[in-house]
Protein backbone atom coordinates (compact mmCIF):
# COMPACT_ATOMS: atom_id res chain seq x y z
CA UNK A 1 0.00 0.00 0.00
CA UNK A 2 1.46 3.36 -0.99
CA UNK A 3 2.05 6.31 1.29
CA UNK A 4 -0.73 8.14 -0.53
CA UNK A 5 -3.18 5.36 0.23
CA UNK A 6 -2.25 5.34 3.92
CA UNK A 7 -2.78 9.10 4.15
CA UNK A 8 -6.11 8.66 2.40
CA UNK A 9 -7.17 6.01 4.90
CA UNK A 10 -6.22 7.99 7.98
CA UNK A 11 -7.31 11.52 6.98
CA UNK A 12 -10.16 11.38 4.51
CA UNK A 13 -12.17 8.43 5.74
CA UNK A 14 -14.95 9.37 8.12
CA UNK A 15 -13.79 6.84 10.73
CA UNK A 16 -10.53 7.90 12.33
CA UNK A 17 -7.82 5.25 12.24
CA UNK A 18 -5.96 4.22 15.39
CA UNK A 19 -3.53 6.88 16.64
CA UNK A 20 -5.10 9.41 14.26
CA UNK A 21 -8.18 10.83 15.96
CA UNK A 22 -7.57 14.31 14.66
CA UNK A 23 -5.32 17.17 15.71
CA UNK A 24 -5.91 18.08 19.33
CA UNK A 25 -8.76 15.58 19.69
CA UNK A 26 -8.90 13.53 22.87
CA UNK A 27 -8.58 9.83 21.95
CA UNK A 28 -11.67 9.01 24.04
CA UNK A 29 -13.88 11.59 22.31
CA UNK A 30 -16.23 9.96 19.82
CA UNK A 31 -15.51 11.40 16.34
CA UNK A 32 -19.09 10.56 15.28
CA UNK A 33 -21.20 12.17 18.02
CA UNK A 34 -18.68 14.09 20.17
CA UNK A 35 -19.37 12.15 23.38
CA UNK A 36 -16.44 11.98 25.77
CA UNK A 37 -15.56 9.03 27.98
CA UNK A 38 -13.12 8.13 30.70
CA UNK A 39 -10.73 5.41 29.58
CA UNK A 40 -12.08 2.82 32.00
CA UNK A 41 -15.66 3.64 30.94
CA UNK A 42 -14.82 3.20 27.25
CA UNK A 43 -12.93 -0.01 27.99
CA UNK A 44 -15.96 -1.35 29.87
CA UNK A 45 -18.03 -0.84 26.70
CA UNK A 46 -15.40 -2.67 24.57
CA UNK A 47 -14.38 0.72 23.12
CA UNK A 48 -17.74 1.21 21.43
CA UNK A 49 -19.57 4.52 21.92
CA UNK A 50 -22.76 3.76 23.93
CA UNK A 51 -24.48 6.78 22.36
CA UNK A 52 -24.01 6.17 18.65
CA UNK A 53 -22.28 2.80 18.32
CA UNK A 54 -19.04 4.16 16.85
CA UNK A 55 -16.30 1.52 17.12
CA UNK A 56 -13.07 2.97 18.46
CA UNK A 57 -9.79 1.27 17.49
CA UNK A 58 -8.60 -1.53 19.75
CA UNK A 59 -4.99 -2.43 20.53
CA UNK A 60 -3.92 -6.02 19.92
CA UNK A 61 -3.56 -7.06 23.59
CA UNK A 62 -6.96 -5.57 24.46
CA UNK A 63 -8.55 -7.33 21.48
CA UNK A 64 -7.19 -10.64 22.76
CA UNK A 65 -8.57 -9.87 26.22
CA UNK A 66 -11.98 -9.19 24.65
CA UNK A 67 -12.00 -12.46 22.70
CA UNK A 68 -10.12 -15.06 24.71
CA UNK A 69 -11.12 -16.65 28.01
CA UNK A 70 -9.31 -15.04 30.92
CA UNK A 71 -5.87 -16.56 31.44
CA UNK A 72 -6.15 -18.86 28.41
CA UNK A 73 -3.93 -16.97 25.95
CA UNK A 74 -0.36 -18.21 25.60
CA UNK A 75 1.69 -16.06 23.25
CA UNK A 76 4.32 -17.62 21.01
CA UNK A 77 7.01 -16.47 18.57
CA UNK A 78 7.82 -13.53 20.86
CA UNK A 79 11.48 -13.60 19.83
CA UNK A 80 10.89 -12.62 16.19
CA UNK A 81 12.06 -9.12 15.25
CA UNK A 82 12.32 -7.30 11.92
CA UNK A 83 15.76 -6.60 10.52
CA UNK A 84 16.74 -3.83 8.09
CA UNK A 85 18.23 -5.68 5.09
CA UNK A 86 17.69 -2.73 2.74
CA UNK A 87 19.19 -0.17 5.16
CA UNK A 88 16.07 1.86 4.39
CA UNK A 89 16.06 5.56 5.25
CA UNK A 90 13.34 8.17 4.73
CA UNK A 91 13.11 10.87 7.39
CA UNK A 92 14.86 8.48 9.76
CA UNK A 93 16.37 4.98 9.53
CA UNK A 94 13.97 2.04 9.46
CA UNK A 95 15.83 0.50 12.38
CA UNK A 96 15.06 3.60 14.43
CA UNK A 97 11.38 3.46 13.49
CA UNK A 98 11.26 -0.17 14.61
CA UNK A 99 12.85 0.67 17.95
CA UNK A 100 10.43 3.56 18.53
CA UNK A 101 7.41 1.37 17.63
CA UNK A 102 8.54 -1.37 20.00
CA UNK A 103 9.05 1.10 22.85
CA UNK A 104 5.74 2.91 22.31
CA UNK A 105 3.62 -0.24 21.89
CA UNK A 106 5.47 -2.81 23.95
CA UNK A 107 5.18 -5.23 21.02
CA UNK A 108 7.82 -6.95 18.92
CA UNK A 109 5.89 -6.29 15.71
CA UNK A 110 2.39 -5.65 14.35
CA UNK A 111 1.01 -9.15 14.98
CA UNK A 112 0.47 -11.16 18.16
CA UNK A 113 0.03 -14.93 17.84
CA UNK A 114 -0.60 -17.75 20.28
CA UNK A 115 -2.94 -20.41 21.63
CA UNK A 116 -6.20 -19.48 23.35
CA UNK A 117 -9.68 -20.63 24.25
CA UNK A 118 -12.94 -18.81 23.45
CA UNK A 119 -15.88 -19.88 25.61
CA UNK A 120 -13.87 -22.97 26.48
CA UNK A 121 -13.16 -23.86 22.84
CA UNK A 122 -9.43 -24.11 21.96
CA UNK A 123 -8.10 -22.23 18.95
CA UNK A 124 -5.09 -20.33 17.65
CA UNK A 125 -5.13 -16.52 17.47
CA UNK A 126 -3.34 -14.12 15.11
CA UNK A 127 -4.23 -10.55 16.06
CA UNK A 128 -2.87 -7.39 14.44
CA UNK A 129 -2.13 -4.09 16.16
CA UNK A 130 -2.47 -0.98 13.98
CA UNK A 131 -0.46 1.13 16.41
CA UNK A 132 2.75 -0.69 15.41
CA UNK A 133 3.73 1.14 12.21
CA UNK A 134 0.16 1.24 10.92
CA UNK A 135 -0.19 -2.54 11.25
CA UNK A 136 1.96 -2.86 8.14
CA UNK A 137 2.94 -6.36 7.06
CA UNK A 138 6.67 -6.97 6.92
CA UNK A 139 8.70 -10.14 7.13
CA UNK A 140 7.91 -10.77 10.81
CA UNK A 141 4.14 -10.38 10.40
CA UNK A 142 4.20 -12.75 7.42
CA UNK A 143 6.33 -15.27 9.31
CA UNK A 144 4.18 -15.08 12.44
CA UNK A 145 1.01 -15.69 10.45
CA UNK A 146 2.59 -18.56 8.51
CA UNK A 147 3.69 -20.19 11.79
CA UNK A 148 0.21 -19.64 13.26
CA UNK A 149 -1.21 -21.59 10.31
CA UNK A 150 1.35 -24.35 10.85
CA UNK A 151 0.56 -24.62 14.57
CA UNK A 152 -3.18 -24.67 13.86
CA UNK A 153 -2.72 -27.46 11.31
CA UNK A 154 -0.46 -29.47 13.63
CA UNK A 155 -2.82 -29.12 16.60
CA UNK A 156 -5.99 -29.61 14.57
CA UNK A 157 -7.37 -26.28 15.80
CA UNK A 158 -9.19 -23.45 14.01
CA UNK A 159 -7.22 -20.25 13.43
CA UNK A 160 -8.91 -16.93 14.23
CA UNK A 161 -7.25 -13.87 12.70
CA UNK A 162 -8.08 -10.22 13.38
CA UNK A 163 -6.75 -7.80 10.76
CA UNK A 164 -6.07 -4.07 11.07
CA UNK A 165 -3.48 -2.82 8.64
CA UNK A 166 -2.49 -0.18 6.13
CA UNK A 167 -0.89 -2.79 3.87
CA UNK A 168 2.63 -3.97 3.07
CA UNK A 169 5.53 -2.33 4.92
CA UNK A 170 7.23 -0.08 2.39
CA UNK A 171 10.50 0.01 4.36
CA UNK A 172 11.06 -3.67 3.49
CA UNK A 173 10.32 -3.29 -0.21
CA UNK A 174 10.06 -6.53 -2.17
CA UNK A 175 10.57 -8.53 1.04
CA UNK A 176 7.27 -7.15 2.36
CA UNK A 177 5.48 -7.82 -0.92
CA UNK A 178 6.66 -11.43 -0.80
CA UNK A 179 4.64 -11.88 2.39
CA UNK A 180 1.47 -11.76 0.29
CA UNK A 181 2.08 -15.05 -1.57
CA UNK A 182 3.72 -16.50 1.57
CA UNK A 183 0.62 -15.99 3.71
CA UNK A 184 -1.69 -17.12 0.89
CA UNK A 185 0.27 -20.37 0.64
CA UNK A 186 0.13 -20.76 4.44
CA UNK A 187 -3.69 -20.54 4.34
CA UNK A 188 -3.78 -23.04 1.47
CA UNK A 189 -1.65 -25.49 3.47
CA UNK A 190 -3.91 -24.99 6.48
CA UNK A 191 -6.92 -25.87 4.33
CA UNK A 192 -5.11 -28.88 2.84
CA UNK A 193 -4.63 -30.15 6.40
CA UNK A 194 -8.36 -29.81 7.02
CA UNK A 195 -7.97 -26.62 9.06
CA UNK A 196 -10.24 -23.61 9.27
CA UNK A 197 -9.54 -19.87 9.16
CA UNK A 198 -12.04 -17.45 10.68
CA UNK A 199 -11.05 -13.97 9.53
CA UNK A 200 -12.21 -10.83 11.34
CA UNK A 201 -11.61 -7.55 9.50
CA UNK A 202 -11.34 -4.48 11.70
CA UNK A 203 -10.83 -0.86 10.67
CA UNK A 204 -8.82 -0.43 8.53
CA UNK A 205 -7.95 -3.57 6.57
CA UNK A 206 -6.44 -2.33 3.34
CA UNK A 207 -3.72 -2.86 0.74
CA UNK A 208 -1.67 -6.03 0.89
CA UNK A 209 -3.51 -7.40 3.92
CA UNK A 210 -6.86 -7.32 2.17
CA UNK A 211 -5.19 -8.78 -0.93
CA UNK A 212 -3.75 -11.71 1.02
CA UNK A 213 -4.81 -13.78 4.01
CA UNK A 214 -7.45 -11.39 5.41
CA UNK A 215 -9.81 -12.21 2.53
CA UNK A 216 -9.19 -15.96 2.54
CA UNK A 217 -11.08 -17.00 5.65
CA UNK A 218 -13.64 -19.78 5.50
CA UNK A 219 -15.84 -17.20 7.21
CA UNK A 220 -15.27 -13.45 6.82
CA UNK A 221 -16.57 -11.20 9.60
CA UNK A 222 -16.20 -7.42 9.77
CA UNK A 223 -16.82 -4.73 12.36
CA UNK A 224 -19.36 -2.01 11.53
CA UNK A 225 -17.94 0.81 9.45
CA UNK A 226 -14.57 -0.86 8.90
CA UNK A 227 -12.72 0.33 5.81
CA UNK A 228 -11.93 -2.65 3.58
CA UNK A 229 -10.47 -1.44 0.31
CA UNK A 230 -7.20 -2.11 -1.50
CA UNK A 231 -6.77 1.62 -2.15
CA UNK A 232 -8.32 4.52 -0.26
CA UNK A 233 -11.47 6.29 -1.52
CA UNK A 234 -9.64 9.45 -2.59
CA UNK A 235 -7.09 7.54 -4.68
CA UNK A 236 -9.82 5.50 -6.36
CA UNK A 237 -11.88 8.62 -7.07
CA UNK A 238 -8.85 10.39 -8.58
CA UNK A 239 -7.98 7.36 -10.70
CA UNK A 240 -11.48 6.63 -12.02
CA UNK A 241 -12.57 10.28 -12.16
CA UNK A 242 -15.93 9.20 -10.84
CA UNK A 243 -17.93 10.14 -7.76
CA UNK A 244 -17.91 7.25 -5.31
CA UNK A 245 -20.81 6.23 -3.05
CA UNK A 246 -20.56 7.44 0.53
CA UNK A 247 -20.00 3.92 1.83
CA UNK A 248 -17.34 3.00 -0.73
CA UNK A 249 -14.98 0.42 0.72
CA UNK A 250 -16.81 0.17 4.04
CA UNK A 251 -17.93 -3.12 5.58
CA UNK A 252 -21.55 -2.31 4.70
CA UNK A 253 -20.69 -1.93 1.02
CA UNK A 254 -18.59 -5.11 1.03
CA UNK A 255 -21.48 -7.04 2.60
CA UNK A 256 -23.88 -5.74 -0.02
CA UNK A 257 -21.62 -7.02 -2.80
CA UNK A 258 -21.04 -10.38 -1.11
CA UNK A 259 -17.38 -9.85 -0.21
CA UNK A 260 -17.93 -10.72 3.46
CA UNK A 261 -20.33 -13.00 5.30
CA UNK A 262 -21.51 -10.86 8.21
CA UNK A 263 -21.03 -7.52 9.97
CA UNK A 264 -20.68 -8.20 13.68
CA UNK A 265 -20.84 -5.45 16.35
CA UNK A 266 -17.96 -5.79 18.80
CA UNK A 267 -20.21 -6.84 21.69
CA UNK A 268 -21.35 -9.82 19.61
CA UNK A 269 -17.96 -10.79 18.21
CA UNK A 270 -16.87 -13.18 20.97
CA UNK A 271 -20.12 -15.25 21.00
CA UNK A 272 -20.21 -15.23 17.20
CA UNK A 273 -16.65 -16.56 16.91
CA UNK A 274 -17.41 -19.14 19.62
CA UNK A 275 -20.47 -20.31 17.68
CA UNK A 276 -18.32 -20.71 14.56
CA UNK A 277 -15.70 -22.65 16.54
CA UNK A 278 -18.44 -25.04 17.62
CA UNK A 279 -19.65 -25.45 14.05
CA UNK A 280 -16.14 -26.09 12.74
CA UNK A 281 -15.07 -28.18 15.73
CA UNK A 282 -14.98 -31.37 13.72
CA UNK A 283 -13.14 -29.89 10.76
Coordinates of C-alpha atoms in Angstrom, one line a residue:
X1 CA 0.0 0.0 0.0
X2 CA 1.5 3.4 -1.0
X3 CA 2.1 6.3 1.3
X4 CA -0.7 8.1 -0.5
X5 CA -3.2 5.4 0.2
X6 CA -2.2 5.3 3.9
X7 CA -2.8 9.1 4.1
X8 CA -6.1 8.7 2.4
X9 CA -7.2 6.0 4.9
X10 CA -6.2 8.0 8.0
X11 CA -7.3 11.5 7.0
X12 CA -10.2 11.4 4.5
X13 CA -12.2 8.4 5.7
X14 CA -15.0 9.4 8.1
X15 CA -13.8 6.8 10.7
X16 CA -10.5 7.9 12.3
X17 CA -7.8 5.2 12.2
X18 CA -6.0 4.2 15.4
X19 CA -3.5 6.9 16.6
X20 CA -5.1 9.4 14.3
X21 CA -8.2 10.8 16.0
X22 CA -7.6 14.3 14.7
X23 CA -5.3 17.2 15.7
X24 CA -5.9 18.1 19.3
X25 CA -8.8 15.6 19.7
X26 CA -8.9 13.5 22.9
X27 CA -8.6 9.8 21.9
X28 CA -11.7 9.0 24.0
X29 CA -13.9 11.6 22.3
X30 CA -16.2 10.0 19.8
X31 CA -15.5 11.4 16.3
X32 CA -19.1 10.6 15.3
X33 CA -21.2 12.2 18.0
X34 CA -18.7 14.1 20.2
X35 CA -19.4 12.2 23.4
X36 CA -16.4 12.0 25.8
X37 CA -15.6 9.0 28.0
X38 CA -13.1 8.1 30.7
X39 CA -10.7 5.4 29.6
X40 CA -12.1 2.8 32.0
X41 CA -15.7 3.6 30.9
X42 CA -14.8 3.2 27.3
X43 CA -12.9 0.0 28.0
X44 CA -16.0 -1.3 29.9
X45 CA -18.0 -0.8 26.7
X46 CA -15.4 -2.7 24.6
X47 CA -14.4 0.7 23.1
X48 CA -17.7 1.2 21.4
X49 CA -19.6 4.5 21.9
X50 CA -22.8 3.8 23.9
X51 CA -24.5 6.8 22.4
X52 CA -24.0 6.2 18.6
X53 CA -22.3 2.8 18.3
X54 CA -19.0 4.2 16.9
X55 CA -16.3 1.5 17.1
X56 CA -13.1 3.0 18.5
X57 CA -9.8 1.3 17.5
X58 CA -8.6 -1.5 19.8
X59 CA -5.0 -2.4 20.5
X60 CA -3.9 -6.0 19.9
X61 CA -3.6 -7.1 23.6
X62 CA -7.0 -5.6 24.5
X63 CA -8.5 -7.3 21.5
X64 CA -7.2 -10.6 22.8
X65 CA -8.6 -9.9 26.2
X66 CA -12.0 -9.2 24.7
X67 CA -12.0 -12.5 22.7
X68 CA -10.1 -15.1 24.7
X69 CA -11.1 -16.7 28.0
X70 CA -9.3 -15.0 30.9
X71 CA -5.9 -16.6 31.4
X72 CA -6.2 -18.9 28.4
X73 CA -3.9 -17.0 25.9
X74 CA -0.4 -18.2 25.6
X75 CA 1.7 -16.1 23.2
X76 CA 4.3 -17.6 21.0
X77 CA 7.0 -16.5 18.6
X78 CA 7.8 -13.5 20.9
X79 CA 11.5 -13.6 19.8
X80 CA 10.9 -12.6 16.2
X81 CA 12.1 -9.1 15.3
X82 CA 12.3 -7.3 11.9
X83 CA 15.8 -6.6 10.5
X84 CA 16.7 -3.8 8.1
X85 CA 18.2 -5.7 5.1
X86 CA 17.7 -2.7 2.7
X87 CA 19.2 -0.2 5.2
X88 CA 16.1 1.9 4.4
X89 CA 16.1 5.6 5.2
X90 CA 13.3 8.2 4.7
X91 CA 13.1 10.9 7.4
X92 CA 14.9 8.5 9.8
X93 CA 16.4 5.0 9.5
X94 CA 14.0 2.0 9.5
X95 CA 15.8 0.5 12.4
X96 CA 15.1 3.6 14.4
X97 CA 11.4 3.5 13.5
X98 CA 11.3 -0.2 14.6
X99 CA 12.8 0.7 18.0
X100 CA 10.4 3.6 18.5
X101 CA 7.4 1.4 17.6
X102 CA 8.5 -1.4 20.0
X103 CA 9.0 1.1 22.9
X104 CA 5.7 2.9 22.3
X105 CA 3.6 -0.2 21.9
X106 CA 5.5 -2.8 24.0
X107 CA 5.2 -5.2 21.0
X108 CA 7.8 -7.0 18.9
X109 CA 5.9 -6.3 15.7
X110 CA 2.4 -5.7 14.4
X111 CA 1.0 -9.2 15.0
X112 CA 0.5 -11.2 18.2
X113 CA 0.0 -14.9 17.8
X114 CA -0.6 -17.7 20.3
X115 CA -2.9 -20.4 21.6
X116 CA -6.2 -19.5 23.4
X117 CA -9.7 -20.6 24.3
X118 CA -12.9 -18.8 23.5
X119 CA -15.9 -19.9 25.6
X120 CA -13.9 -23.0 26.5
X121 CA -13.2 -23.9 22.8
X122 CA -9.4 -24.1 22.0
X123 CA -8.1 -22.2 19.0
X124 CA -5.1 -20.3 17.7
X125 CA -5.1 -16.5 17.5
X126 CA -3.3 -14.1 15.1
X127 CA -4.2 -10.6 16.1
X128 CA -2.9 -7.4 14.4
X129 CA -2.1 -4.1 16.2
X130 CA -2.5 -1.0 14.0
X131 CA -0.5 1.1 16.4
X132 CA 2.8 -0.7 15.4
X133 CA 3.7 1.1 12.2
X134 CA 0.2 1.2 10.9
X135 CA -0.2 -2.5 11.2
X136 CA 2.0 -2.9 8.1
X137 CA 2.9 -6.4 7.1
X138 CA 6.7 -7.0 6.9
X139 CA 8.7 -10.1 7.1
X140 CA 7.9 -10.8 10.8
X141 CA 4.1 -10.4 10.4
X142 CA 4.2 -12.7 7.4
X143 CA 6.3 -15.3 9.3
X144 CA 4.2 -15.1 12.4
X145 CA 1.0 -15.7 10.4
X146 CA 2.6 -18.6 8.5
X147 CA 3.7 -20.2 11.8
X148 CA 0.2 -19.6 13.3
X149 CA -1.2 -21.6 10.3
X150 CA 1.4 -24.4 10.9
X151 CA 0.6 -24.6 14.6
X152 CA -3.2 -24.7 13.9
X153 CA -2.7 -27.5 11.3
X154 CA -0.5 -29.5 13.6
X155 CA -2.8 -29.1 16.6
X156 CA -6.0 -29.6 14.6
X157 CA -7.4 -26.3 15.8
X158 CA -9.2 -23.4 14.0
X159 CA -7.2 -20.2 13.4
X160 CA -8.9 -16.9 14.2
X161 CA -7.2 -13.9 12.7
X162 CA -8.1 -10.2 13.4
X163 CA -6.8 -7.8 10.8
X164 CA -6.1 -4.1 11.1
X165 CA -3.5 -2.8 8.6
X166 CA -2.5 -0.2 6.1
X167 CA -0.9 -2.8 3.9
X168 CA 2.6 -4.0 3.1
X169 CA 5.5 -2.3 4.9
X170 CA 7.2 -0.1 2.4
X171 CA 10.5 0.0 4.4
X172 CA 11.1 -3.7 3.5
X173 CA 10.3 -3.3 -0.2
X174 CA 10.1 -6.5 -2.2
X175 CA 10.6 -8.5 1.0
X176 CA 7.3 -7.1 2.4
X177 CA 5.5 -7.8 -0.9
X178 CA 6.7 -11.4 -0.8
X179 CA 4.6 -11.9 2.4
X180 CA 1.5 -11.8 0.3
X181 CA 2.1 -15.1 -1.6
X182 CA 3.7 -16.5 1.6
X183 CA 0.6 -16.0 3.7
X184 CA -1.7 -17.1 0.9
X185 CA 0.3 -20.4 0.6
X186 CA 0.1 -20.8 4.4
X187 CA -3.7 -20.5 4.3
X188 CA -3.8 -23.0 1.5
X189 CA -1.6 -25.5 3.5
X190 CA -3.9 -25.0 6.5
X191 CA -6.9 -25.9 4.3
X192 CA -5.1 -28.9 2.8
X193 CA -4.6 -30.1 6.4
X194 CA -8.4 -29.8 7.0
X195 CA -8.0 -26.6 9.1
X196 CA -10.2 -23.6 9.3
X197 CA -9.5 -19.9 9.2
X198 CA -12.0 -17.5 10.7
X199 CA -11.0 -14.0 9.5
X200 CA -12.2 -10.8 11.3
X201 CA -11.6 -7.6 9.5
X202 CA -11.3 -4.5 11.7
X203 CA -10.8 -0.9 10.7
X204 CA -8.8 -0.4 8.5
X205 CA -7.9 -3.6 6.6
X206 CA -6.4 -2.3 3.3
X207 CA -3.7 -2.9 0.7
X208 CA -1.7 -6.0 0.9
X209 CA -3.5 -7.4 3.9
X210 CA -6.9 -7.3 2.2
X211 CA -5.2 -8.8 -0.9
X212 CA -3.7 -11.7 1.0
X213 CA -4.8 -13.8 4.0
X214 CA -7.4 -11.4 5.4
X215 CA -9.8 -12.2 2.5
X216 CA -9.2 -16.0 2.5
X217 CA -11.1 -17.0 5.7
X218 CA -13.6 -19.8 5.5
X219 CA -15.8 -17.2 7.2
X220 CA -15.3 -13.5 6.8
X221 CA -16.6 -11.2 9.6
X222 CA -16.2 -7.4 9.8
X223 CA -16.8 -4.7 12.4
X224 CA -19.4 -2.0 11.5
X225 CA -17.9 0.8 9.5
X226 CA -14.6 -0.9 8.9
X227 CA -12.7 0.3 5.8
X228 CA -11.9 -2.6 3.6
X229 CA -10.5 -1.4 0.3
X230 CA -7.2 -2.1 -1.5
X231 CA -6.8 1.6 -2.1
X232 CA -8.3 4.5 -0.3
X233 CA -11.5 6.3 -1.5
X234 CA -9.6 9.4 -2.6
X235 CA -7.1 7.5 -4.7
X236 CA -9.8 5.5 -6.4
X237 CA -11.9 8.6 -7.1
X238 CA -8.8 10.4 -8.6
X239 CA -8.0 7.4 -10.7
X240 CA -11.5 6.6 -12.0
X241 CA -12.6 10.3 -12.2
X242 CA -15.9 9.2 -10.8
X243 CA -17.9 10.1 -7.8
X244 CA -17.9 7.3 -5.3
X245 CA -20.8 6.2 -3.1
X246 CA -20.6 7.4 0.5
X247 CA -20.0 3.9 1.8
X248 CA -17.3 3.0 -0.7
X249 CA -15.0 0.4 0.7
X250 CA -16.8 0.2 4.0
X251 CA -17.9 -3.1 5.6
X252 CA -21.5 -2.3 4.7
X253 CA -20.7 -1.9 1.0
X254 CA -18.6 -5.1 1.0
X255 CA -21.5 -7.0 2.6
X256 CA -23.9 -5.7 0.0
X257 CA -21.6 -7.0 -2.8
X258 CA -21.0 -10.4 -1.1
X259 CA -17.4 -9.8 -0.2
X260 CA -17.9 -10.7 3.5
X261 CA -20.3 -13.0 5.3
X262 CA -21.5 -10.9 8.2
X263 CA -21.0 -7.5 10.0
X264 CA -20.7 -8.2 13.7
X265 CA -20.8 -5.5 16.3
X266 CA -18.0 -5.8 18.8
X267 CA -20.2 -6.8 21.7
X268 CA -21.4 -9.8 19.6
X269 CA -18.0 -10.8 18.2
X270 CA -16.9 -13.2 21.0
X271 CA -20.1 -15.2 21.0
X272 CA -20.2 -15.2 17.2
X273 CA -16.7 -16.6 16.9
X274 CA -17.4 -19.1 19.6
X275 CA -20.5 -20.3 17.7
X276 CA -18.3 -20.7 14.6
X277 CA -15.7 -22.6 16.5
X278 CA -18.4 -25.0 17.6
X279 CA -19.7 -25.4 14.1
X280 CA -16.1 -26.1 12.7
X281 CA -15.1 -28.2 15.7
X282 CA -15.0 -31.4 13.7
X283 CA -13.1 -29.9 10.8

